mmCIF file of C-alpha atoms and ligand atoms in Angstrom:
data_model
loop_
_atom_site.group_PDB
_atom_site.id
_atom_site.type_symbol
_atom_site.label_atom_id
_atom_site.label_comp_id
_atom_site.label_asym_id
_atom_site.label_seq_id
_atom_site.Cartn_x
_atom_site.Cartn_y
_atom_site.Cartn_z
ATOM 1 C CA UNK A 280 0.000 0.000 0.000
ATOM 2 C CA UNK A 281 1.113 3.145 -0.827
ATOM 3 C CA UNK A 282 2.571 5.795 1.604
ATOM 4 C CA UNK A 283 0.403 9.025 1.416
ATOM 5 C CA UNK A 284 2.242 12.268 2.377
ATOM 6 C CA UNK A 285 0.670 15.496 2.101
ATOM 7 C CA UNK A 286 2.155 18.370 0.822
ATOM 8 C CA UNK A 287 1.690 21.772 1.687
ATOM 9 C CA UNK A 288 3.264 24.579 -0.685
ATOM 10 C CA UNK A 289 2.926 27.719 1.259
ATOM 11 C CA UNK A 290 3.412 30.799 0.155
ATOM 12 C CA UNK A 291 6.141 32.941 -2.040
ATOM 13 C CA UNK A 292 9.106 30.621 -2.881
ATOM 14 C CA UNK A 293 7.627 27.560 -0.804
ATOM 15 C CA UNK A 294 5.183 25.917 -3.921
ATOM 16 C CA UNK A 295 8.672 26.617 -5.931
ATOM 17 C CA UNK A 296 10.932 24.233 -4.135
ATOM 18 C CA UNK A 297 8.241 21.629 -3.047
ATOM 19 C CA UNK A 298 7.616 21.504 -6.629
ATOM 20 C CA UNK A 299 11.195 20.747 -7.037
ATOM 21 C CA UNK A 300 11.320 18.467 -4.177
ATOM 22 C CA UNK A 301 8.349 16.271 -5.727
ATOM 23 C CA UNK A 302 10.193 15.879 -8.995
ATOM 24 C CA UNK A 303 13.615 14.833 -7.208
ATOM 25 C CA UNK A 304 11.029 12.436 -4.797
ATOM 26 C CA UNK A 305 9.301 10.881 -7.991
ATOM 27 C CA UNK A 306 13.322 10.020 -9.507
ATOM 28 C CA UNK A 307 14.291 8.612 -5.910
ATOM 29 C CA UNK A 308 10.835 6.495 -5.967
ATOM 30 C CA UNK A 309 11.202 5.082 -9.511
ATOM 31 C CA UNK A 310 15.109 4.437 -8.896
ATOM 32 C CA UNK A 311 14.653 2.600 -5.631
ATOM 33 C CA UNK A 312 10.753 1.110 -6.296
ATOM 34 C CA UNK A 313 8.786 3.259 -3.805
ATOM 35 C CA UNK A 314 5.078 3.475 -3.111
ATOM 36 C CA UNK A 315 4.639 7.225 -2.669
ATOM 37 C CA UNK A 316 1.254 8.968 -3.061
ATOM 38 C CA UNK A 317 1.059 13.063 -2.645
ATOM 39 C CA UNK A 318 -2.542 14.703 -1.617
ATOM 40 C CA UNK A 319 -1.639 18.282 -2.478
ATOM 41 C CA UNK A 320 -3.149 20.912 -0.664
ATOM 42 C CA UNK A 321 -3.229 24.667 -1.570
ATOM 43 C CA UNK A 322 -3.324 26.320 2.019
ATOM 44 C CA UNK A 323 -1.538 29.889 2.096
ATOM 45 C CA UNK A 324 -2.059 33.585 2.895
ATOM 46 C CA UNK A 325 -3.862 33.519 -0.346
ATOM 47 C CA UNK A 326 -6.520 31.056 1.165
ATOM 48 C CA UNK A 327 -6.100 33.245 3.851
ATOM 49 C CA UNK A 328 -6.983 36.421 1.765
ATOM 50 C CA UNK A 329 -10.019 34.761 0.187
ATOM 51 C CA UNK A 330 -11.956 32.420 3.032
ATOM 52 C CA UNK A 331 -10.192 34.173 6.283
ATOM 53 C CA UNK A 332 -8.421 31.136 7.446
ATOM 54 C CA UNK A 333 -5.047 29.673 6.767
ATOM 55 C CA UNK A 334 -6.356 26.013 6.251
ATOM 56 C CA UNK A 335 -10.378 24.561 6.297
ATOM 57 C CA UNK A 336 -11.764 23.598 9.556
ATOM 58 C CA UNK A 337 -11.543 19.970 8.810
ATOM 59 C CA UNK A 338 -7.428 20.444 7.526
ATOM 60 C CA UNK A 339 -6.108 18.656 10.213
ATOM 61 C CA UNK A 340 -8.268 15.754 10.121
ATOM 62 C CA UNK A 341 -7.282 15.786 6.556
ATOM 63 C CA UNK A 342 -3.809 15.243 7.158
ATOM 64 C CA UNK A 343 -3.940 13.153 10.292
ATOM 65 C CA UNK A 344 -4.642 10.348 7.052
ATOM 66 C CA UNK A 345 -1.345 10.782 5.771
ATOM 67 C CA UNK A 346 1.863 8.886 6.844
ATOM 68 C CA UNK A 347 3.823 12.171 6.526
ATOM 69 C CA UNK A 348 3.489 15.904 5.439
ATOM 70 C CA UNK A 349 5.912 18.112 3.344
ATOM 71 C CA UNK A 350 5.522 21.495 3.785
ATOM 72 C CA UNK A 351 7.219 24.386 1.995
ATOM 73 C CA UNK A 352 7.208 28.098 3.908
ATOM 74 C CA UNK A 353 4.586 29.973 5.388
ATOM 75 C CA UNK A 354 4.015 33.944 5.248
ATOM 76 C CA UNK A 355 3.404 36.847 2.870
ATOM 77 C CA UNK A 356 2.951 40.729 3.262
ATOM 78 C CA UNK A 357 -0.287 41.788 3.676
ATOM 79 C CA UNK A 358 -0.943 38.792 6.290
ATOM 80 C CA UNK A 359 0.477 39.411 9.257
ATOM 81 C CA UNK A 360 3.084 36.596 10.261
ATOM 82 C CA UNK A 361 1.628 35.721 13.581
ATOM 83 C CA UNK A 362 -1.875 34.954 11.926
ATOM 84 C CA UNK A 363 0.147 32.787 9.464
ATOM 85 C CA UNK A 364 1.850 30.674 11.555
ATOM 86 C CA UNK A 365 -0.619 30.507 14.018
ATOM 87 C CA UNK A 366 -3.246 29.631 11.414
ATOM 88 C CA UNK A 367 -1.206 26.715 9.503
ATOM 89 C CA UNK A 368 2.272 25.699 11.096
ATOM 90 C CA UNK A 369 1.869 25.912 14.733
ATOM 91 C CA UNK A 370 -1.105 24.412 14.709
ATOM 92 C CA UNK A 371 0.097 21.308 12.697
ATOM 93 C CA UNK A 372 3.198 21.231 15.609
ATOM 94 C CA UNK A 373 0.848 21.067 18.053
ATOM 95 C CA UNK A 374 -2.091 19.683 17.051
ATOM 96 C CA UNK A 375 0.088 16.404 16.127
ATOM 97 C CA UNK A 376 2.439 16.985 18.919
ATOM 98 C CA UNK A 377 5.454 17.231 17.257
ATOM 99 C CA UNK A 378 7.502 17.630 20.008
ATOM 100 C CA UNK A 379 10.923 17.384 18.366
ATOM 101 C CA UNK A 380 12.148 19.809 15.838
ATOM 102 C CA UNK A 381 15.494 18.200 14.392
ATOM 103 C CA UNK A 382 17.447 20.942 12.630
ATOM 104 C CA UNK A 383 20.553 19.461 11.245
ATOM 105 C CA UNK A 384 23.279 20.904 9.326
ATOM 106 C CA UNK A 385 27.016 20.833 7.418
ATOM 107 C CA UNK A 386 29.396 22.816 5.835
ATOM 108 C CA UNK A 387 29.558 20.538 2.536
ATOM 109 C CA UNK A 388 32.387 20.587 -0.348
ATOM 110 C CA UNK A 389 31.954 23.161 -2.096
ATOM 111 C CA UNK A 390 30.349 25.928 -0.209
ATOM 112 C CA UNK A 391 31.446 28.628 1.725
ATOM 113 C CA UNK A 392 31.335 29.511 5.670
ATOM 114 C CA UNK A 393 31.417 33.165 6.002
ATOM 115 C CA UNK A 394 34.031 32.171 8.918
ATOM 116 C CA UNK A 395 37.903 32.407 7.306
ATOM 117 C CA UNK A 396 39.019 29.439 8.774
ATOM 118 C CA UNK A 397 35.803 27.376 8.671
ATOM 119 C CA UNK A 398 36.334 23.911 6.457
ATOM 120 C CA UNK A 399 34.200 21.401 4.774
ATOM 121 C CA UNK A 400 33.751 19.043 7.617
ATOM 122 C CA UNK A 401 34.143 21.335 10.327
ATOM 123 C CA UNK A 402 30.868 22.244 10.562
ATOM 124 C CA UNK A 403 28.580 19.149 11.500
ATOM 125 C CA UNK A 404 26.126 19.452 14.200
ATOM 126 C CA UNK A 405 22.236 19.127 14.612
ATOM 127 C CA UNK A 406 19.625 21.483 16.522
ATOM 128 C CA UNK A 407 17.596 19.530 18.689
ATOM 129 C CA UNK A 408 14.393 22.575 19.526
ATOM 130 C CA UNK A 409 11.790 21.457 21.833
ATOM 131 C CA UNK A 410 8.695 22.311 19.338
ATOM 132 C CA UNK A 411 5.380 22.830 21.355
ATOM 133 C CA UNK A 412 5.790 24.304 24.186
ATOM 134 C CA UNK A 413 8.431 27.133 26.070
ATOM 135 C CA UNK A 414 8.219 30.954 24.580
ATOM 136 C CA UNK A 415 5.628 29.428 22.156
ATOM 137 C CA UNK A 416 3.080 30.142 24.333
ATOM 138 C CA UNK A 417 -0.663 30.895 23.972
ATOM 139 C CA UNK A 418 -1.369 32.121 27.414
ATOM 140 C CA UNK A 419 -1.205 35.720 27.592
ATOM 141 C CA UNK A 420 -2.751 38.949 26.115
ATOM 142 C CA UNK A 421 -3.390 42.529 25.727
ATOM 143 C CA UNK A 422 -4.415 45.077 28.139
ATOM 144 C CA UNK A 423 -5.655 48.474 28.076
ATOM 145 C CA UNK A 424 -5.559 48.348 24.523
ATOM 146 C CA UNK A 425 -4.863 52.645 23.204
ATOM 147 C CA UNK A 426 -4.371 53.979 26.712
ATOM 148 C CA UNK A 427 -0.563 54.754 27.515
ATOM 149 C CA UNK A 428 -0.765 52.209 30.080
ATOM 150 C CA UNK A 429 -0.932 49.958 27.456
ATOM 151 C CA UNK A 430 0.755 46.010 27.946
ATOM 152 C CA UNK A 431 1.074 42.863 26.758
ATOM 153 C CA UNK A 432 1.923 39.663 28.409
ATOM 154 C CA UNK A 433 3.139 36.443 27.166
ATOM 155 C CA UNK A 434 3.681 33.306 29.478
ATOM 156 C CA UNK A 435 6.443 31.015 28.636
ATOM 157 C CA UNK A 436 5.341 27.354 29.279
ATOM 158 C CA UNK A 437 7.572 24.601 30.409
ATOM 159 C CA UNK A 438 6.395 21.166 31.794
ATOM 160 C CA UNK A 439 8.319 18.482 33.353
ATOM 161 C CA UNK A 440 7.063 15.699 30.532
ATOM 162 C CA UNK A 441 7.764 18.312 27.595
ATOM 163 C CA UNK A 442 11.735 19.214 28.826
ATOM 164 C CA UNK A 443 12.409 15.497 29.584
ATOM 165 C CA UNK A 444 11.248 13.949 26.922
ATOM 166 C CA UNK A 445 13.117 16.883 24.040
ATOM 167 C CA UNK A 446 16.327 16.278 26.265
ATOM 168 C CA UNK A 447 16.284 12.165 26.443
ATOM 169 C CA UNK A 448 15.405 12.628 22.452
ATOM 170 C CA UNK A 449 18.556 14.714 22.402
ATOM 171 C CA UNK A 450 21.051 12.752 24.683
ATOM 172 C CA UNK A 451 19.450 9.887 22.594
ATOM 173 C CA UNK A 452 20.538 11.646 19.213
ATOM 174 C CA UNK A 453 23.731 12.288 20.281
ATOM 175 C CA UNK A 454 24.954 8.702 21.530
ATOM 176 C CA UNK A 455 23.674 8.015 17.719
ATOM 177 C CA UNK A 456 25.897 10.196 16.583
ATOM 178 C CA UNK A 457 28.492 9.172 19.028
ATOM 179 C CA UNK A 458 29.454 12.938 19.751
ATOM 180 C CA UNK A 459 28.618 15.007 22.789
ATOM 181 C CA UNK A 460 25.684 17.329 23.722
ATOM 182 C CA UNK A 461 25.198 20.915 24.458
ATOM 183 C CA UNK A 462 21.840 22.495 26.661
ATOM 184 C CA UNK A 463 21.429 26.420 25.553
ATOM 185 C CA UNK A 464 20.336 27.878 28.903
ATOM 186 C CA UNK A 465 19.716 31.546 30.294
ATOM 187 C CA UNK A 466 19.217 31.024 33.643
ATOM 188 C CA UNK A 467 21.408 33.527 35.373
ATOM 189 C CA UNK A 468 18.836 35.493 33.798
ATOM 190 C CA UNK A 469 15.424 33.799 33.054
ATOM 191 C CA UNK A 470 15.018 32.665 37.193
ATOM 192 C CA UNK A 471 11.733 30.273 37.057
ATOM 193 C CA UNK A 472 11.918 28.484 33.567
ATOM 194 C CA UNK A 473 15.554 28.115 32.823
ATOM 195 C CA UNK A 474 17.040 26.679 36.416
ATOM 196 C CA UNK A 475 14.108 24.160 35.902
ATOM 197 C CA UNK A 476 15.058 22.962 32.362
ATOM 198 C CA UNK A 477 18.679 22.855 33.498
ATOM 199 C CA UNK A 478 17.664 20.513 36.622
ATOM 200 C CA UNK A 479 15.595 18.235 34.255
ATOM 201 C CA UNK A 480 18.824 18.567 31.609
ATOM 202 C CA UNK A 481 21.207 17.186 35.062
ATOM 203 C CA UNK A 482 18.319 14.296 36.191
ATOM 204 C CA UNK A 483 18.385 13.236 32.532
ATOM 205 C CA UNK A 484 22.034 12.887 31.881
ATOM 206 C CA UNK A 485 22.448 10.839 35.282
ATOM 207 C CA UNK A 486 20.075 8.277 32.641
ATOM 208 C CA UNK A 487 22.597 8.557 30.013
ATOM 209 C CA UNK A 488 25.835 8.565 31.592
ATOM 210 C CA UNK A 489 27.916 7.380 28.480
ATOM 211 C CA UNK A 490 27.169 10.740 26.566
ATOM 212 C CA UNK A 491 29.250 13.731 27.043
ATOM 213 C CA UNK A 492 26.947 16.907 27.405
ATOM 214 C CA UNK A 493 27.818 20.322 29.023
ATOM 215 C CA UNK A 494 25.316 23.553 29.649
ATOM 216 C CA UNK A 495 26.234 27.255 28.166
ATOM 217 C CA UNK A 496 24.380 30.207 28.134
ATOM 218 C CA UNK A 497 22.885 30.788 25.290
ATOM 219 C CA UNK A 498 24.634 34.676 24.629
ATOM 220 C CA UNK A 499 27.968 32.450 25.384
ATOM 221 C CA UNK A 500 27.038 29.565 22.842
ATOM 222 C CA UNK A 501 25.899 31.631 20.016
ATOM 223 C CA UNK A 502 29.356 33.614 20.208
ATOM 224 C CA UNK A 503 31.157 30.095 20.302
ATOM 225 C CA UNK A 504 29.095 28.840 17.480
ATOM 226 C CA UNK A 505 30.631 31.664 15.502
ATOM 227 C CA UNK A 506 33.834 31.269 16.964
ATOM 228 C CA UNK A 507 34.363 27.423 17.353
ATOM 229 C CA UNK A 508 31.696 25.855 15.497
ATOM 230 C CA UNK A 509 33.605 22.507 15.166
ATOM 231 C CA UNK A 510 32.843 22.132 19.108
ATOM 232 C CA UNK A 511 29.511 21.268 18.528
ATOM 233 C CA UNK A 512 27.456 17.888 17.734
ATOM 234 C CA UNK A 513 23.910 18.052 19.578
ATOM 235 C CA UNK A 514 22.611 21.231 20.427
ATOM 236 C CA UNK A 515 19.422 20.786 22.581
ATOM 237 C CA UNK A 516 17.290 24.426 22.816
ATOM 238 C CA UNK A 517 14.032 25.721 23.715
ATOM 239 C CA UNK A 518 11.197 26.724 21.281
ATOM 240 C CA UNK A 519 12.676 29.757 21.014
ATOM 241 C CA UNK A 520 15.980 29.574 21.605
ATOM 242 C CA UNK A 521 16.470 26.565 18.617
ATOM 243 C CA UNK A 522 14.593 28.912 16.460
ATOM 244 C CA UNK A 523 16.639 31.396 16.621
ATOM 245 C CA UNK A 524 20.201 29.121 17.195
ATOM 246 C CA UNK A 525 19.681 26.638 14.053
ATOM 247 C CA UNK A 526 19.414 29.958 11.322
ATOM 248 C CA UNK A 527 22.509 30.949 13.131
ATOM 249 C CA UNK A 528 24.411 27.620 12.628
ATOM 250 C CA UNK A 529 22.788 27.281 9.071
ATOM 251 C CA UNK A 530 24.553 30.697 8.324
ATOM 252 C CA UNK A 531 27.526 29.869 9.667
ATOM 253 C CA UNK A 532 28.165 26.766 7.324
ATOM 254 C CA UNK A 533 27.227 29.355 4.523
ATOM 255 C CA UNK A 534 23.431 29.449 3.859
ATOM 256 C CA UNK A 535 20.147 29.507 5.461
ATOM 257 C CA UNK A 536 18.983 27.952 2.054
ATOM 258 C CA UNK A 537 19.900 24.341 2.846
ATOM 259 C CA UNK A 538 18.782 24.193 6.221
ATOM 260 C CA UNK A 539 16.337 21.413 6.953
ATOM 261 C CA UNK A 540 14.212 20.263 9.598
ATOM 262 C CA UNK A 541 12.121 17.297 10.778
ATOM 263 C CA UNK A 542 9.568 17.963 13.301
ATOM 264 C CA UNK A 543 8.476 14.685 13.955
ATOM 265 C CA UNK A 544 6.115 12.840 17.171
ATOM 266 C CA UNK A 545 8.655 10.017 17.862
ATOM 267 C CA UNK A 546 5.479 7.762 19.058
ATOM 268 C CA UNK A 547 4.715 7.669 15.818
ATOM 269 C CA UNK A 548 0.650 8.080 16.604
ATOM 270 C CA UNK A 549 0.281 11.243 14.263
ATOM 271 C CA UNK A 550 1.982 12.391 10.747
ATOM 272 C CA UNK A 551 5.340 14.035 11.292
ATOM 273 C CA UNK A 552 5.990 17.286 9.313
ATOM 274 C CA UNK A 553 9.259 17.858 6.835
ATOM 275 C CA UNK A 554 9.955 21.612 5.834
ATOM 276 C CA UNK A 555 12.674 23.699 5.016
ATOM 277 C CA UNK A 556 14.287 25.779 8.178
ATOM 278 C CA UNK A 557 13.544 28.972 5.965
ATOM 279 C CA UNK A 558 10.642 31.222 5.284
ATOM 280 C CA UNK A 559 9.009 32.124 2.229
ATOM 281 C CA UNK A 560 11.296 34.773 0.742
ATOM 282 C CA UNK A 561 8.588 37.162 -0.934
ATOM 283 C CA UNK A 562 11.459 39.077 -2.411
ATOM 284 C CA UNK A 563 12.883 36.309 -4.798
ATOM 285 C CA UNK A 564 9.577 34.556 -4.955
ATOM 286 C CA UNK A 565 8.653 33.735 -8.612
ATOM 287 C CA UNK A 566 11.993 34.387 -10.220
ATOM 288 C CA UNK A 567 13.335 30.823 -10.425
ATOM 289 C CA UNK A 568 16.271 30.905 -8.167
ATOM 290 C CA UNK A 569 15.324 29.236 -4.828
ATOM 291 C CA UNK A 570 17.651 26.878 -2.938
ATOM 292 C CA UNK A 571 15.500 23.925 -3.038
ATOM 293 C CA UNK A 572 18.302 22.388 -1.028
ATOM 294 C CA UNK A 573 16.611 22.908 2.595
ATOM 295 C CA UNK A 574 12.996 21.064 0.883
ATOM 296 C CA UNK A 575 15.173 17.967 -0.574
ATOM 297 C CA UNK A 576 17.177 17.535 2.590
ATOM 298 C CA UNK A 577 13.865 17.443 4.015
ATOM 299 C CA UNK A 578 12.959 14.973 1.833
ATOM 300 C CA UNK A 579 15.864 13.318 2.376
ATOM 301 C CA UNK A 580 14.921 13.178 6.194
ATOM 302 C CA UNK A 581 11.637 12.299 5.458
ATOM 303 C CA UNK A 582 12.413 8.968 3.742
ATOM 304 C CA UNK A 583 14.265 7.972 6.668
ATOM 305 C CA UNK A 584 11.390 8.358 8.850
ATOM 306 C CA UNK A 585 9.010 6.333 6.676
ATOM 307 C CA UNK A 586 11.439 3.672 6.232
ATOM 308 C CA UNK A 587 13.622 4.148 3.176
ATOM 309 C CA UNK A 588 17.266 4.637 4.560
ATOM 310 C CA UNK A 589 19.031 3.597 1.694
ATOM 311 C CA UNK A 590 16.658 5.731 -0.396
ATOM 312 C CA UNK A 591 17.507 8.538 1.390
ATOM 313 C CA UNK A 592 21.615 8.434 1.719
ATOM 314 C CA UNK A 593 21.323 8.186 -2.481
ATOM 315 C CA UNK A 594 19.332 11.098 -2.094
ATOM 316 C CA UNK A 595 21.840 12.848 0.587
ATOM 317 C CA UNK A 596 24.266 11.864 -2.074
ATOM 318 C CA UNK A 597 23.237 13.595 -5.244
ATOM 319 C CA UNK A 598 22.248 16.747 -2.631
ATOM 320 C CA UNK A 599 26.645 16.812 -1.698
ATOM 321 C CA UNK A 600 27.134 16.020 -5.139
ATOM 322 C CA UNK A 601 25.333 18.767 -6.246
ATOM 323 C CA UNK A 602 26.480 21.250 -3.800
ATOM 324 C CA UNK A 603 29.959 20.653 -5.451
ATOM 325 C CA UNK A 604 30.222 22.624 -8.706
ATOM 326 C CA UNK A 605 28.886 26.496 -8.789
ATOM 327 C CA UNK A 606 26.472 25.380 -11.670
ATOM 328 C CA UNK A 607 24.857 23.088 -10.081
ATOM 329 C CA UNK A 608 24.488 25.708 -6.947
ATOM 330 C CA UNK A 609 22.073 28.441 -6.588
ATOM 331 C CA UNK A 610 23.092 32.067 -5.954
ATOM 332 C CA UNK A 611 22.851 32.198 -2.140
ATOM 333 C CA UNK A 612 25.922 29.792 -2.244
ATOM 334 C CA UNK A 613 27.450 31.590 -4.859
ATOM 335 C CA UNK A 614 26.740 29.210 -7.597
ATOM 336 C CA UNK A 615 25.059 29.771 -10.831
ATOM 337 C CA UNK A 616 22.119 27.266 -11.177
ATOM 338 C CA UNK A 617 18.099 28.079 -10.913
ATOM 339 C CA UNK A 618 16.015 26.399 -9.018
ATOM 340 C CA UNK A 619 15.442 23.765 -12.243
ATOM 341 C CA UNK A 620 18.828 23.384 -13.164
ATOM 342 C CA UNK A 621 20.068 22.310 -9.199
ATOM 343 C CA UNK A 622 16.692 20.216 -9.743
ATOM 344 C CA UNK A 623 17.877 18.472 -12.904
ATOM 345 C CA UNK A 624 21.591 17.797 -11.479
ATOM 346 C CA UNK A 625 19.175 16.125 -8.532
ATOM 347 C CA UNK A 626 17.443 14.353 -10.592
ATOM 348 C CA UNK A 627 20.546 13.046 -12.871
ATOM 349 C CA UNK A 628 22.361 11.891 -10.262
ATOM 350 C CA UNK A 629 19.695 9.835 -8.235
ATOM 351 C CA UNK A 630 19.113 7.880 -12.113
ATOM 352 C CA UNK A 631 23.261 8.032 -12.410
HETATM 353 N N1 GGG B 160 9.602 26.611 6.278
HETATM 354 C C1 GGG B 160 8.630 26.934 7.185
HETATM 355 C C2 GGG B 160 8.486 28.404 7.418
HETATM 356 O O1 GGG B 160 7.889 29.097 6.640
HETATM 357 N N2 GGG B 160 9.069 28.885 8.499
HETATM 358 C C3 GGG B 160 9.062 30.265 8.779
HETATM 359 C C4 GGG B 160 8.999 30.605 10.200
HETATM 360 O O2 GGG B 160 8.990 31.774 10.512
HETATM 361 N N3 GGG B 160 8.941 29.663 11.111
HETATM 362 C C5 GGG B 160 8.861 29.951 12.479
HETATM 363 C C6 GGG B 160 9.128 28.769 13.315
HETATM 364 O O3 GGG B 160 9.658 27.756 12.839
HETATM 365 O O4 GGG B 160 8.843 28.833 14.495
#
């Protein structure tokens, strides 16, 4: 039986490099005999613009069907970007409980870290961010709305289950990997939230006492990630923290472009969700010359989650492959290619 995945364009340059992620998928499932089915779904600020929601009422129940969801980037001017992600991606996070949001990323052959000394290699590490819970809140609100006493209030939201079970997935990830992890903390300055997550980070590692882990401040670790990326194997972050932590890492090895991410429900009760680590770029949008990189490594991601690891190291090889020569790169990693043409080297190499 086939596996169903639903895919979710977005908005601006997200339908661009789905669309190129669908033909690379359709190569990799010929090549290695897969039983992939797509339900496509339109859902986007301009479904927004025209019914006043982001998705139907019955959108999640749609894709609770599927084995997995692809989703391109969400957010376009006009629409303001809280009611966009609150209306389509936060909801599927939740909703599905996605608690893990794997962000992984290199510095391949062939591209350039805006760091001098930074080498193909050196960069290697993977953002572990806690996905449905922390700054992410919904508990708060407005008061006094026009008057100069004016305020808002936001509660950050951290329960024991949700930090132990994003920091054993972590510790988990990195005895995978075999390297060491890293918790981002702030709590000589956040006094509630952070000591707690750093006392659940300490219980936990007593459980896994054959991986190496350490705890940094998060000001500290983002100036070390500049400075010393090649320190780093497992990051694990809060909501908000791993947001803003894996488009720093993905600069550093050279471009938010190829960043990917899995936000996945490791129970494996609901759909997990594969989409690019960047937005939806209304300012190239239409013009051809996306990095569908981040949507393929995805993809790439994806595969292993429903099952296809060999399917998916072919694909992670044509992605280095391509990544190689500048015409087979897009602009943002100072290549030469479009959008098609990094599609078509994709696509050649997975039939090679
Ligand atoms: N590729 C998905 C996308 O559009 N992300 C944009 C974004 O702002 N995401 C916020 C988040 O991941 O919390």
């Amino acid at each position: 039986m086939a596996q169903v995945i639903g895919v979710i364009g977005g908005d601006g340059i997200g339908p661009e490099v789905v669309g190129a992620t669908r033909t690379v998928l359709d190569a990799v499932a010929e090549v290695h005999t897969l039983d992939l089915a797509y339900e496509t779904y339109d859902w986007s600020c301009h479904t927004y613009a025209e019914t006043g929601t982001m998705m139907p009422d019955d959108g999640l129940d749609r894709l609770a069907e599927h084995d997995a969801v692809l989703l391109g980037a969400v957010g376009w001017p006009g629409v303001p970007d809280h009611v966009s992600l609150w209306g389509l991606l936060i909801p599927i996070r939740r909703h599905f409980r996605l608690y893990v949001n794997e962000r992984p990323i290199a510095l391949f052959e062939g591209m350039e870290s805006p760091l001098r000394n930074a080498r193909p290699g050196e960069i290697d590490l993977v953002v572990v961010r806690e996905n449905v819970e922390g700054e992410y809140s919904e508990i708060g609100g407005r008061l006094n709305r026009g008057f100069a006493d004016e305020m808002a209030v936001q509660e950050a939201v951290f329960t024991r289950p949700g930090v132990t079970r994003i920091v054993d997935h972590a510790f988990a990830l990195a005895r995978q990997r075999g390297g060491r992890l890293t918790s981002a903390t702030k709590s000589n300055g956040i006094v509630h939230t952070m000591p707690f997550w750093d006392e659940i980070v300490r219980e936990r590692a007593a459980e896994h006492p054959d991986v190496d882990w350490e705890s940094e401040l998060i000001d500290a670790l983002a100036a070390k990630v500049v400075l010393q990326p090649e320190r780093y194997d497992v990051i694990v972050a809060s909501n908000l923290f791993g947001d803003i932590l894996s488009d720093l890492t993905a600069a550093v090895a050279g471009s938010i472009g190829i960043a990917p991410s899995a936000n996945l429900d490791p129970t494996r009760e609901h759909p997990s969700m594969f989409e690019p680590v960047h937005g939806s770029a209304p300012d190239i949008a239409g013009q051809g010359v996306a990095n569908p990189i981040g949507t393929v490594w995805s993809a790439v991601m994806m595969l292993d989650h429903l099952g296809h690891g060999e399917a998916a190291a072919d694909l992670m090889d044509a992605v280095r492959h391509s990544l190689r020569s500048p015409g087979t790169r897009t602009r943002d990693l100072g290549g030469t290619a479009g959008t098609a043409e990094v599609t078509q080297a994709l696509v050649a190499h997975v039939r090679a």
